[in-house]
XYZ file of N, CA, C and O in Angstrom:
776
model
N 85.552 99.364 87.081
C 84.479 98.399 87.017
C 85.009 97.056 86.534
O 86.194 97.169 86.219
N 84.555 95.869 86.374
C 84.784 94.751 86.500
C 84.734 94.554 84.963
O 85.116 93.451 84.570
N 84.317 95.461 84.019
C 84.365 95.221 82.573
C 85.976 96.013 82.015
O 86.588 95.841 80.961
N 86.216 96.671 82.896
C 87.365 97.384 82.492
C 87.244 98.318 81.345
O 87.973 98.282 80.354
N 86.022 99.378 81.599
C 85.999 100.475 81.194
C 86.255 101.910 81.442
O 85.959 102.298 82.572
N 86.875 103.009 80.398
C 87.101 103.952 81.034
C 86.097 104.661 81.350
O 86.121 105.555 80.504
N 85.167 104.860 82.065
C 83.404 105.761 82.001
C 83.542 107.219 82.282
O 82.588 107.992 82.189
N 85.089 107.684 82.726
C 85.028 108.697 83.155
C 85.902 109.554 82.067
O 85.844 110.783 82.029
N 86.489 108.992 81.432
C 87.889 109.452 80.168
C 88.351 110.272 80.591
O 88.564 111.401 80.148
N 88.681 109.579 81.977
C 90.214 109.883 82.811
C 91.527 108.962 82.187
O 92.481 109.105 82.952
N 91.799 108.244 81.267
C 92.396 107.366 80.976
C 92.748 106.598 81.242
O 93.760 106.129 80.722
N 91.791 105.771 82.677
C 92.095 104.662 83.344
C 90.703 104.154 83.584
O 89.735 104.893 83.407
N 90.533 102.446 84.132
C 89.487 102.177 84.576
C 89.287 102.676 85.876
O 90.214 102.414 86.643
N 88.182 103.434 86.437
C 88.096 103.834 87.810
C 88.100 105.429 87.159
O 87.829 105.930 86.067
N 88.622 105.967 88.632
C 88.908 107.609 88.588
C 90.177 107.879 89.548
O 90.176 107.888 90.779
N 91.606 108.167 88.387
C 92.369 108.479 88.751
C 92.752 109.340 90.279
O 93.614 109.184 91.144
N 91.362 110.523 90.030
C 91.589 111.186 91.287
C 90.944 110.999 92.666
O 90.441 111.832 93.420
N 91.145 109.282 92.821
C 90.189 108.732 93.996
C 91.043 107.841 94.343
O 90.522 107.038 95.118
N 92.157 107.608 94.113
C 92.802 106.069 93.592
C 94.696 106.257 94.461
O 95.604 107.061 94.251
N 94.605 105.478 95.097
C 96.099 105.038 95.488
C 96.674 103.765 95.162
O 96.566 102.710 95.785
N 97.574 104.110 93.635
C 98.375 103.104 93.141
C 99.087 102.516 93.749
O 99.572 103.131 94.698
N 99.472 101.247 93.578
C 101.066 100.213 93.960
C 101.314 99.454 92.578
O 100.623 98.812 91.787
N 102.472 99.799 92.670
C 103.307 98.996 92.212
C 104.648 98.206 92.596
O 105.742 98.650 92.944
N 104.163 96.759 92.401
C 105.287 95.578 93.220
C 106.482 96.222 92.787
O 107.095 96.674 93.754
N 107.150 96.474 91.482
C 108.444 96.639 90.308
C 108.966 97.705 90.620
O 110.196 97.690 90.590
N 108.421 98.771 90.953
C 108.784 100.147 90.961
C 108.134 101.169 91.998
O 108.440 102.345 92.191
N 107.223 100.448 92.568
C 106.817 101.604 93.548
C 108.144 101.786 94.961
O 109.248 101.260 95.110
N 107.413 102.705 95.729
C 107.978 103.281 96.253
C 107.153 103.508 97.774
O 106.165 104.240 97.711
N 107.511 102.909 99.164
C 106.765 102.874 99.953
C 106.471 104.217 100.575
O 105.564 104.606 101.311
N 107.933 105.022 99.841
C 107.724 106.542 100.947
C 107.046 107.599 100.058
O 106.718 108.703 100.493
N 106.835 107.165 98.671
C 106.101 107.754 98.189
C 104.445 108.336 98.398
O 103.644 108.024 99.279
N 104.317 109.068 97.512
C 102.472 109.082 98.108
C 101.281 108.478 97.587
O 100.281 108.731 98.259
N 101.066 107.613 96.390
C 100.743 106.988 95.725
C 99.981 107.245 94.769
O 99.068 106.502 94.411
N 100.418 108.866 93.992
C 99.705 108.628 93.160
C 100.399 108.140 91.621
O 101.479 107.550 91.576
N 99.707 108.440 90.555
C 99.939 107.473 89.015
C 101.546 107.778 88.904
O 102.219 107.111 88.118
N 101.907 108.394 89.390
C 103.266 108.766 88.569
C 104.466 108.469 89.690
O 105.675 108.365 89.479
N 103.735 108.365 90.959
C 104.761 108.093 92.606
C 103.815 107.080 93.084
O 103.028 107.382 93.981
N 103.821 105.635 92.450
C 103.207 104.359 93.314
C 104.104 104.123 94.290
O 105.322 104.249 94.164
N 103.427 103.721 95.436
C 103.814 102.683 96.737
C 104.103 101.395 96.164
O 103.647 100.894 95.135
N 105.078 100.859 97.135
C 104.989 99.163 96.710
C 104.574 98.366 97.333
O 104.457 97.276 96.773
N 104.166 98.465 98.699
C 103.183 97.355 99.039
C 101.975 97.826 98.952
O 101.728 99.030 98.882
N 100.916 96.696 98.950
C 99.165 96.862 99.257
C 98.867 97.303 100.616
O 97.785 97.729 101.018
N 99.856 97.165 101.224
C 99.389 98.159 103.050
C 99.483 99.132 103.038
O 98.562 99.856 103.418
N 100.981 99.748 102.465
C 101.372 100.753 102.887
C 99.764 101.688 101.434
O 98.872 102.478 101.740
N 99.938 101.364 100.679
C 98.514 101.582 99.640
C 97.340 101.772 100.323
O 96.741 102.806 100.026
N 96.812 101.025 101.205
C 95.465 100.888 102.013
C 95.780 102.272 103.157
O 95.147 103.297 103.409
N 97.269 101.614 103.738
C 96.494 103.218 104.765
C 96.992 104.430 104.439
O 97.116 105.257 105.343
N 97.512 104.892 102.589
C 97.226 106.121 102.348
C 96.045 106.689 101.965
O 95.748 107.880 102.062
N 95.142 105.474 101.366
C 93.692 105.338 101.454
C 92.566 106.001 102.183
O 91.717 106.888 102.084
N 93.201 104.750 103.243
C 92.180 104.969 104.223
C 92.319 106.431 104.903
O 91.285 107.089 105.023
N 93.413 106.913 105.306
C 93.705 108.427 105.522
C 93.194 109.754 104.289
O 93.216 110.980 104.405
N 92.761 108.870 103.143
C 92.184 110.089 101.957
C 91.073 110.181 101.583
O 90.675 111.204 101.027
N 90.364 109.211 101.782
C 89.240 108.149 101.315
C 89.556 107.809 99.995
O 88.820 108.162 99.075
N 90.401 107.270 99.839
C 90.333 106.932 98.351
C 90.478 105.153 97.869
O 90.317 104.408 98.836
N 90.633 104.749 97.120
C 90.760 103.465 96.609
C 91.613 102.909 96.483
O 92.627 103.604 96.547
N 91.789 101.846 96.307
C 93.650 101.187 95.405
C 93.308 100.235 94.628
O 92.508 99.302 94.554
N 94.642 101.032 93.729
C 94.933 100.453 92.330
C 95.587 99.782 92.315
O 96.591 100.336 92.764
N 95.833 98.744 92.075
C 97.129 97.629 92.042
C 97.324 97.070 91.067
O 96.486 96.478 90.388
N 98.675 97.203 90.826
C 99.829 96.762 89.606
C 99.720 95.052 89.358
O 99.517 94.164 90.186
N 99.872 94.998 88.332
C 100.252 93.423 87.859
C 101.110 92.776 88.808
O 102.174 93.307 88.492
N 101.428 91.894 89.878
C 102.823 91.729 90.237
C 102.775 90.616 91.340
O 101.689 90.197 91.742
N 103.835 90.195 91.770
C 103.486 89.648 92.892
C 103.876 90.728 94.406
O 104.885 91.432 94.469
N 103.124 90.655 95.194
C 103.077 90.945 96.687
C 103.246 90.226 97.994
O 102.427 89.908 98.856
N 104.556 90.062 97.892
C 104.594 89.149 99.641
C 104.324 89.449 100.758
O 105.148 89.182 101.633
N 103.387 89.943 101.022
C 102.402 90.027 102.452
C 101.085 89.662 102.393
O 100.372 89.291 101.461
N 100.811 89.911 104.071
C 98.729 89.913 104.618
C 98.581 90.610 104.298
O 99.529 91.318 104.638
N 97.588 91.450 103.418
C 96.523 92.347 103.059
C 95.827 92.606 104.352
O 95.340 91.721 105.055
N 95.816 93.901 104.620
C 94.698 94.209 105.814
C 93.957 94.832 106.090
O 94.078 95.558 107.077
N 92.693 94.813 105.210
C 91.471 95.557 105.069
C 91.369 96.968 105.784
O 91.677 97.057 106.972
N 91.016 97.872 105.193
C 90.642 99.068 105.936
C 88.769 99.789 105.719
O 88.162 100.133 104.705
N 88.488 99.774 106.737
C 86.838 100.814 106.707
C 86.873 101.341 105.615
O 87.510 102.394 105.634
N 86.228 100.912 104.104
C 85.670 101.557 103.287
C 86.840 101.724 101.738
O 86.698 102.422 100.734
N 87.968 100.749 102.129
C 89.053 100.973 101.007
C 89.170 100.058 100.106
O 90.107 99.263 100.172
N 88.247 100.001 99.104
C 88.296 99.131 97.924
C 89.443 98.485 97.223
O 90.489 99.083 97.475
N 89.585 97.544 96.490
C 90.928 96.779 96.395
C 90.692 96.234 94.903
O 90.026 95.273 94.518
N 91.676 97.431 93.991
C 90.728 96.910 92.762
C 92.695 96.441 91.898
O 93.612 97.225 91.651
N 92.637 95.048 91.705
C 94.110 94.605 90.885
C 93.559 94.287 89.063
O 92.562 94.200 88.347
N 94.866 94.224 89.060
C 94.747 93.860 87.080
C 95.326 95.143 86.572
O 95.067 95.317 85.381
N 95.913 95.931 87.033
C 96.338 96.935 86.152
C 97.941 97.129 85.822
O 98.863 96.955 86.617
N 98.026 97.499 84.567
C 99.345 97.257 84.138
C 100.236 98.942 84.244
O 100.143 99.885 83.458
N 100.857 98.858 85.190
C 102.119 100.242 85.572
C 102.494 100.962 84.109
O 102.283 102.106 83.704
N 103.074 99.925 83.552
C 103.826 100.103 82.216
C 103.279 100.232 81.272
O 103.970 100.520 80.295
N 101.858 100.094 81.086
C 101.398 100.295 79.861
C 99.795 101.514 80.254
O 98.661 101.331 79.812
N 100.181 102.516 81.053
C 99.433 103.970 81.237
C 98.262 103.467 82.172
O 97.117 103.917 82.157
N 98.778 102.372 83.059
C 97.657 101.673 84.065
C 96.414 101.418 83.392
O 95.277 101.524 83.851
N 96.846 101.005 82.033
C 95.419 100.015 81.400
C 95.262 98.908 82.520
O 96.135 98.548 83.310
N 93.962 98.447 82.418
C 93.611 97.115 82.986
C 93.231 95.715 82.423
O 92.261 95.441 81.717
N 94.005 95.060 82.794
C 93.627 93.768 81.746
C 92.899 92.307 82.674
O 92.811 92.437 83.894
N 92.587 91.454 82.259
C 92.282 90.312 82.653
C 93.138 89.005 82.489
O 92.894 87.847 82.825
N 94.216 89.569 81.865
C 95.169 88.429 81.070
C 95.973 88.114 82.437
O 96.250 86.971 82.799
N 96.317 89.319 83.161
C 97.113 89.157 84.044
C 96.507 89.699 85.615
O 95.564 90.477 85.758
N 97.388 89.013 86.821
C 96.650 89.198 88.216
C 97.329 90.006 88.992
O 98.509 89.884 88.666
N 97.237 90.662 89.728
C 98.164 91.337 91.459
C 97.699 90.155 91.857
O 96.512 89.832 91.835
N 99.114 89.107 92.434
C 99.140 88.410 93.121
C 99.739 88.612 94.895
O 100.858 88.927 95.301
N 98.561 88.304 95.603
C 98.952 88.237 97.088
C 99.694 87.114 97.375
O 99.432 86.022 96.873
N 100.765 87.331 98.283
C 101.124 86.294 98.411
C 101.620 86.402 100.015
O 102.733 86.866 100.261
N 100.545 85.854 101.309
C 100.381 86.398 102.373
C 101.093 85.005 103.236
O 101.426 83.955 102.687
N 101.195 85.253 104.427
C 101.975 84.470 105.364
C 101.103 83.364 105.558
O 100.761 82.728 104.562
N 100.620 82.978 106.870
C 99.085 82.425 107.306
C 97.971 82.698 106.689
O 97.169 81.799 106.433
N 97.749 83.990 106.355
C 96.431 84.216 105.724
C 96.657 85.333 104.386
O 97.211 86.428 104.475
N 96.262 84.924 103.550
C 96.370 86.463 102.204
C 95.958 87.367 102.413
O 96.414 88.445 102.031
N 94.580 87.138 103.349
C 93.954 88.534 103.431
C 93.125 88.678 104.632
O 92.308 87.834 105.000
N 93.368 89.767 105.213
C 92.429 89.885 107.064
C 91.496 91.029 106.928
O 91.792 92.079 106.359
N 90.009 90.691 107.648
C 89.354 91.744 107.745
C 89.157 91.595 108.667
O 89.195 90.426 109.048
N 88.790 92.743 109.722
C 88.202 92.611 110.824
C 87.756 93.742 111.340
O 88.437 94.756 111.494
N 86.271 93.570 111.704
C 84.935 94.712 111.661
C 84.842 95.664 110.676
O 84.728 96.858 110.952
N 84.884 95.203 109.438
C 84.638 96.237 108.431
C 83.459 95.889 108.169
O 83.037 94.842 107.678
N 82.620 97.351 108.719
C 81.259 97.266 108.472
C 80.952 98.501 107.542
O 79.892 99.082 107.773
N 81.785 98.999 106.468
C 81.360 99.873 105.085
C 81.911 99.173 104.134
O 82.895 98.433 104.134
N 80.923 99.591 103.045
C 81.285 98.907 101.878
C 82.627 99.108 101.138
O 83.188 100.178 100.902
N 83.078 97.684 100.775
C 84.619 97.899 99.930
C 83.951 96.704 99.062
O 82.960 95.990 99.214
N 84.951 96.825 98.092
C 85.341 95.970 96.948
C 86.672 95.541 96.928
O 87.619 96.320 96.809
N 86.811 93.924 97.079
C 88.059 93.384 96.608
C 88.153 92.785 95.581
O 88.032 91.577 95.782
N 88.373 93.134 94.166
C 88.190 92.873 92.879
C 89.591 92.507 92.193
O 90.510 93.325 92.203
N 89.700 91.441 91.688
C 90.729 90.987 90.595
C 91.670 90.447 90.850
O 92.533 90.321 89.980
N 91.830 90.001 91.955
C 93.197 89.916 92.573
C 93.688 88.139 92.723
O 92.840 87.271 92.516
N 95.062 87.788 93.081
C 95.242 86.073 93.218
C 95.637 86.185 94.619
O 96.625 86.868 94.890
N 94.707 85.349 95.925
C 94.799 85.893 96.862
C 95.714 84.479 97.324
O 94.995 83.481 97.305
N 97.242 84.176 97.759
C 97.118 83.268 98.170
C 98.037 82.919 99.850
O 98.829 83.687 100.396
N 97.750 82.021 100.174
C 98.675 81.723 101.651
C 99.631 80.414 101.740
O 99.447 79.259 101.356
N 100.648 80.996 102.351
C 101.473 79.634 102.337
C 100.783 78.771 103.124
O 99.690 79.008 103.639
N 101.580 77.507 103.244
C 101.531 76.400 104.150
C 102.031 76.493 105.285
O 103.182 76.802 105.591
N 100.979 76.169 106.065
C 101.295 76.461 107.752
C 102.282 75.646 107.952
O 102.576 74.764 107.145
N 102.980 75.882 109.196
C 104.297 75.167 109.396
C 104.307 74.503 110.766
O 104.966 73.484 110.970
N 103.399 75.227 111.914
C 103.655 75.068 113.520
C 102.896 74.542 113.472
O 101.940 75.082 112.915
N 102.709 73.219 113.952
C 102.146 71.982 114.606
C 100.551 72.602 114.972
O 100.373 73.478 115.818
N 99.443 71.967 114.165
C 98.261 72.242 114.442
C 98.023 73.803 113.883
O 97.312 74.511 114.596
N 98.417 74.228 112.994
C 98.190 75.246 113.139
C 97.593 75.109 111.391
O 97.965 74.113 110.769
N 96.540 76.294 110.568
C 95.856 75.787 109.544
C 96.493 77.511 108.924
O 97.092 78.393 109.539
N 95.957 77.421 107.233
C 96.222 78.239 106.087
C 94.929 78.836 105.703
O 93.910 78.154 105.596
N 94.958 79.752 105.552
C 93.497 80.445 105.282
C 93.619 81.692 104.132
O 94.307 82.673 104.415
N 92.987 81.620 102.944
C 93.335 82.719 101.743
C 92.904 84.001 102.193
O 93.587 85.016 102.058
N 91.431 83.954 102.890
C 90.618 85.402 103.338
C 90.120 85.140 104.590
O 89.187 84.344 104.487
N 90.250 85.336 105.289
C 89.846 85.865 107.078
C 89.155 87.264 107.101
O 89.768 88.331 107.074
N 87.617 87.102 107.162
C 86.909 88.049 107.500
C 86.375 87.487 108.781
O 86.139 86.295 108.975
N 86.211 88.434 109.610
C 85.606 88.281 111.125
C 84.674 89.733 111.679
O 85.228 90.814 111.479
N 83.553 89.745 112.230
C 82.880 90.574 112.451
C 82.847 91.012 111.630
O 83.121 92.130 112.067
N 82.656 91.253 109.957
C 82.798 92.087 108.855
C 81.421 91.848 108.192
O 80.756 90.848 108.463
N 80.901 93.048 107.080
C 79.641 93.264 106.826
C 80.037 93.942 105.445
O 81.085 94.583 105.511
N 79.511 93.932 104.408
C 79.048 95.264 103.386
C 79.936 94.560 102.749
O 79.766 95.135 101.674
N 81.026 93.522 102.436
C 82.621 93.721 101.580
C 81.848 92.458 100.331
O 81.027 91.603 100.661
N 82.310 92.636 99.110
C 81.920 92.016 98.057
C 83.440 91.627 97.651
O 84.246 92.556 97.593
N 84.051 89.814 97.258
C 84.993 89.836 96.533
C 84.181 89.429 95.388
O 83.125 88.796 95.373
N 85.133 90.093 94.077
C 84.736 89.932 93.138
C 86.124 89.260 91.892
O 87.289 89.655 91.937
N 85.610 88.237 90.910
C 86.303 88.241 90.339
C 87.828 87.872 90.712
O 88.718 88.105 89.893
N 88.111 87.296 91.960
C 89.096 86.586 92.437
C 89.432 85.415 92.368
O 88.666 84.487 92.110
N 90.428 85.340 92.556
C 91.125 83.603 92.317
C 91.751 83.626 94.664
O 92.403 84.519 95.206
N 91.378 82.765 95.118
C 91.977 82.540 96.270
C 92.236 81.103 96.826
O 91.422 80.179 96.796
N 93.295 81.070 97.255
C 93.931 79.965 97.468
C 94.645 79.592 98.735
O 95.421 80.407 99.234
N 94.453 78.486 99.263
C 94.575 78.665 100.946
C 96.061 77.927 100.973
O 96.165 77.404 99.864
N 97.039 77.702 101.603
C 97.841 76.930 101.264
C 97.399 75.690 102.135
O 96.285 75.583 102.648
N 98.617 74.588 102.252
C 98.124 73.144 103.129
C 98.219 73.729 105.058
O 98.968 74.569 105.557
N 97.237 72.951 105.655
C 97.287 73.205 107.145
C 98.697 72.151 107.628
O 99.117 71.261 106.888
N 99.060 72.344 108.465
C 100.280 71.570 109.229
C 99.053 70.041 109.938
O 97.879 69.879 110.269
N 100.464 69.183 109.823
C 100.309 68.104 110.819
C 99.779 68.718 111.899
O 100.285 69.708 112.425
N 98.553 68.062 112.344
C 98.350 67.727 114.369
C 99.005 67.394 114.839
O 99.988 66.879 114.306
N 98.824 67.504 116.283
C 99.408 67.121 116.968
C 99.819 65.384 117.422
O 99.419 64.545 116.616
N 100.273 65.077 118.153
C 100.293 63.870 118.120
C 99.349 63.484 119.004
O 98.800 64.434 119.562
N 98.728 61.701 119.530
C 97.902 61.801 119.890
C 98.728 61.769 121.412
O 99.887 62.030 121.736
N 97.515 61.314 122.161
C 97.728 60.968 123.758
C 98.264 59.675 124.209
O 98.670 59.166 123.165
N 98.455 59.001 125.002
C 98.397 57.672 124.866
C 97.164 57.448 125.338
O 96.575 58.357 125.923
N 96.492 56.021 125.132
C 95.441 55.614 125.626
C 95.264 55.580 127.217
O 96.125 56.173 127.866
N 94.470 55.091 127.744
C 94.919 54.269 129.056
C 95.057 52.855 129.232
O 94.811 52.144 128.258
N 95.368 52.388 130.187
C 95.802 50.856 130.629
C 94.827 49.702 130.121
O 94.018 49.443 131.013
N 94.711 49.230 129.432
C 93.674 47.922 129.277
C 93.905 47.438 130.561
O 94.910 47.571 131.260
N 92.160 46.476 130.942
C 92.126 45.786 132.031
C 92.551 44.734 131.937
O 92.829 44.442 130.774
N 92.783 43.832 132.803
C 94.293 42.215 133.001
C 93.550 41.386 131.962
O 92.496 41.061 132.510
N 93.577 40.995 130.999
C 92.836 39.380 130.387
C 92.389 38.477 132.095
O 92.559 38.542 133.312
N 91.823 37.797 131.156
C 90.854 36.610 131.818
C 92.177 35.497 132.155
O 93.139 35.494 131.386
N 92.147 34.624 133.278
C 93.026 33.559 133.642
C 93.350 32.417 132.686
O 92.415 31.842 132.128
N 94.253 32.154 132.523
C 94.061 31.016 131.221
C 93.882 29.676 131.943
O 93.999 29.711 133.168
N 93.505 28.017 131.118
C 92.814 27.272 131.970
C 93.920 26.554 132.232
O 94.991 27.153 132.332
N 93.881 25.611 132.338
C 95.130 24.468 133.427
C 95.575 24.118 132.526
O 94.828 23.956 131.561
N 96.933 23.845 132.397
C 97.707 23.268 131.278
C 97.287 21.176 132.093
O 96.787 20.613 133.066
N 98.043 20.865 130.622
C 98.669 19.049 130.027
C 99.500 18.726 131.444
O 100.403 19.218 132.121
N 98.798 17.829 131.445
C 100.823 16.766 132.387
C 102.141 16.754 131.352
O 102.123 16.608 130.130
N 103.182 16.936 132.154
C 104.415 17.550 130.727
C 104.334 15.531 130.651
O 104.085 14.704 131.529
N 104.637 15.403 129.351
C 105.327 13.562 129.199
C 106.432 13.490 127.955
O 106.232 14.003 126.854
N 107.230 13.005 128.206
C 108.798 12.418 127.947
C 108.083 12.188 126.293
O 107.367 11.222 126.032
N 108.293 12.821 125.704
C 107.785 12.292 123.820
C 107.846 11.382 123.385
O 107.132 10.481 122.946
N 109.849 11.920 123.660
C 110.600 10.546 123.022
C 110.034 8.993 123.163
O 109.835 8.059 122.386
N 109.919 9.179 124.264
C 109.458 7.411 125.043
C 107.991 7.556 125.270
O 107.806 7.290 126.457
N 106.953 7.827 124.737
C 105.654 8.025 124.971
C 105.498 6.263 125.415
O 105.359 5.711 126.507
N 105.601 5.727 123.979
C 104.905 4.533 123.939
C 106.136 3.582 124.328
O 105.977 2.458 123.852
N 106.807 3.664 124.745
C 107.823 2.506 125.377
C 107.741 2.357 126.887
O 107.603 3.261 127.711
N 107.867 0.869 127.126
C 107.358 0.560 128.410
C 108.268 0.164 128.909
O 108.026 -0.850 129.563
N 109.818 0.653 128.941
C 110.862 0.180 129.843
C 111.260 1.376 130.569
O 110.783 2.510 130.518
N 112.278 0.882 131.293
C 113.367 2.343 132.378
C 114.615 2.525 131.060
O 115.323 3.531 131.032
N 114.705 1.782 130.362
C 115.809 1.884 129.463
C 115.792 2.883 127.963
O 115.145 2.446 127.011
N 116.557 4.269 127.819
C 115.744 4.181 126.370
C 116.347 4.053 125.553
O 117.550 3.861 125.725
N 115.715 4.106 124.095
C 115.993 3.281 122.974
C 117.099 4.435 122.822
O 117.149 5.505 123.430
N 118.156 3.824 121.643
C 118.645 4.755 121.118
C 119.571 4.030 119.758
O 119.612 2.822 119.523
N 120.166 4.949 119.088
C 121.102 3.955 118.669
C 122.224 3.488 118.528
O 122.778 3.515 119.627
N 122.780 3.128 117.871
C 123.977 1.779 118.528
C 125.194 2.223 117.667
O 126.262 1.617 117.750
């Protein structure tokens, strides 16, 4: 729960025997995830989950991938590996996802994504944008208690060129050209000096 109580005095928040741990530090992807054999990523976590019905627990840590929602697999971070998977608030499971931190798509049963620092780098390919959570067709999902953070979108593209402006208008008749020097002198001879 979001108060970080034990309600069940299983010795964890939640219920141990519903729950597929990760841990960033020490898990283990070929493992099976439970308290004593964590996984280390949040995927490989979700689809032992989603194959059990059970939940995930996630370790203090950072995580370099997309998160990718599964039908009905809750996503509960803040818990500390090393200290008997107490849960704290002091500290986050940080996502740390490519384009996007986190993808849902058509999850229409209820999950919980609770506690977590969801974030995405900065897009890089021309026109292309950063997004922390991408839900699409999705229904029932509550985040709770998250920090998410999108990274910067990339430069656009460049533009087009315009088209051709039409010709200007004719300009009007020029001056008679006249000799400067000799404006006001009234001979064939000119002045100069000596």
């Amino acid at each position: 729960d979001i108060e970080s109580v034990d309600a069940n005095c299983d010795g964890i928040d939640g219920d141990v025997d519903l729950a597929i741990f990760v841990d960033a530090e020490e898990g283990d992807d070929s493992g099976f995830g439970g308290i004593f054999d964590p996984v280390r990523t949040i995927n490989r976590g979700v689809e032992l989950a989603a194959e059990s019905g059970k939940n995930v627990y996630i370790g203090v840590g950072v995580y370099p991938e997309t998160v990718r929602l599964a039908q009905g697999v809750s996503l509960y971070g803040g818990y500390l590996p090393r200290a008997g998977w107490a849960r704290t608030r002091d500290q986050m499971s940080h996502i740390v996802g490519e384009r996007e931190g986190m993808l849902g798509v058509g999850i229409i049963t209820e999950l919980e994504v609770q506690r977590l620092h969801i974030t995405s780098a900065d897009a890089t390919t021309t026109g292309e944008s950063s997004y922390g959570v991408v839900l699409t067709d999705s229904a029932l999902l509550t985040l709770r208690d998250n920090i998410i953070e999108a990274g910067r979108g990339a430069n656009g593209e460049d533009g087009r060129d315009g088209t051709p402006g039409s010709n200007g208008a004719p300009g009007i008749a020029g001056l008679d050209a006249q000799d400067s020097s000799n404006i006001f002198q009234d001979c064939d001879t000119r002045a100069g000096g000596q």
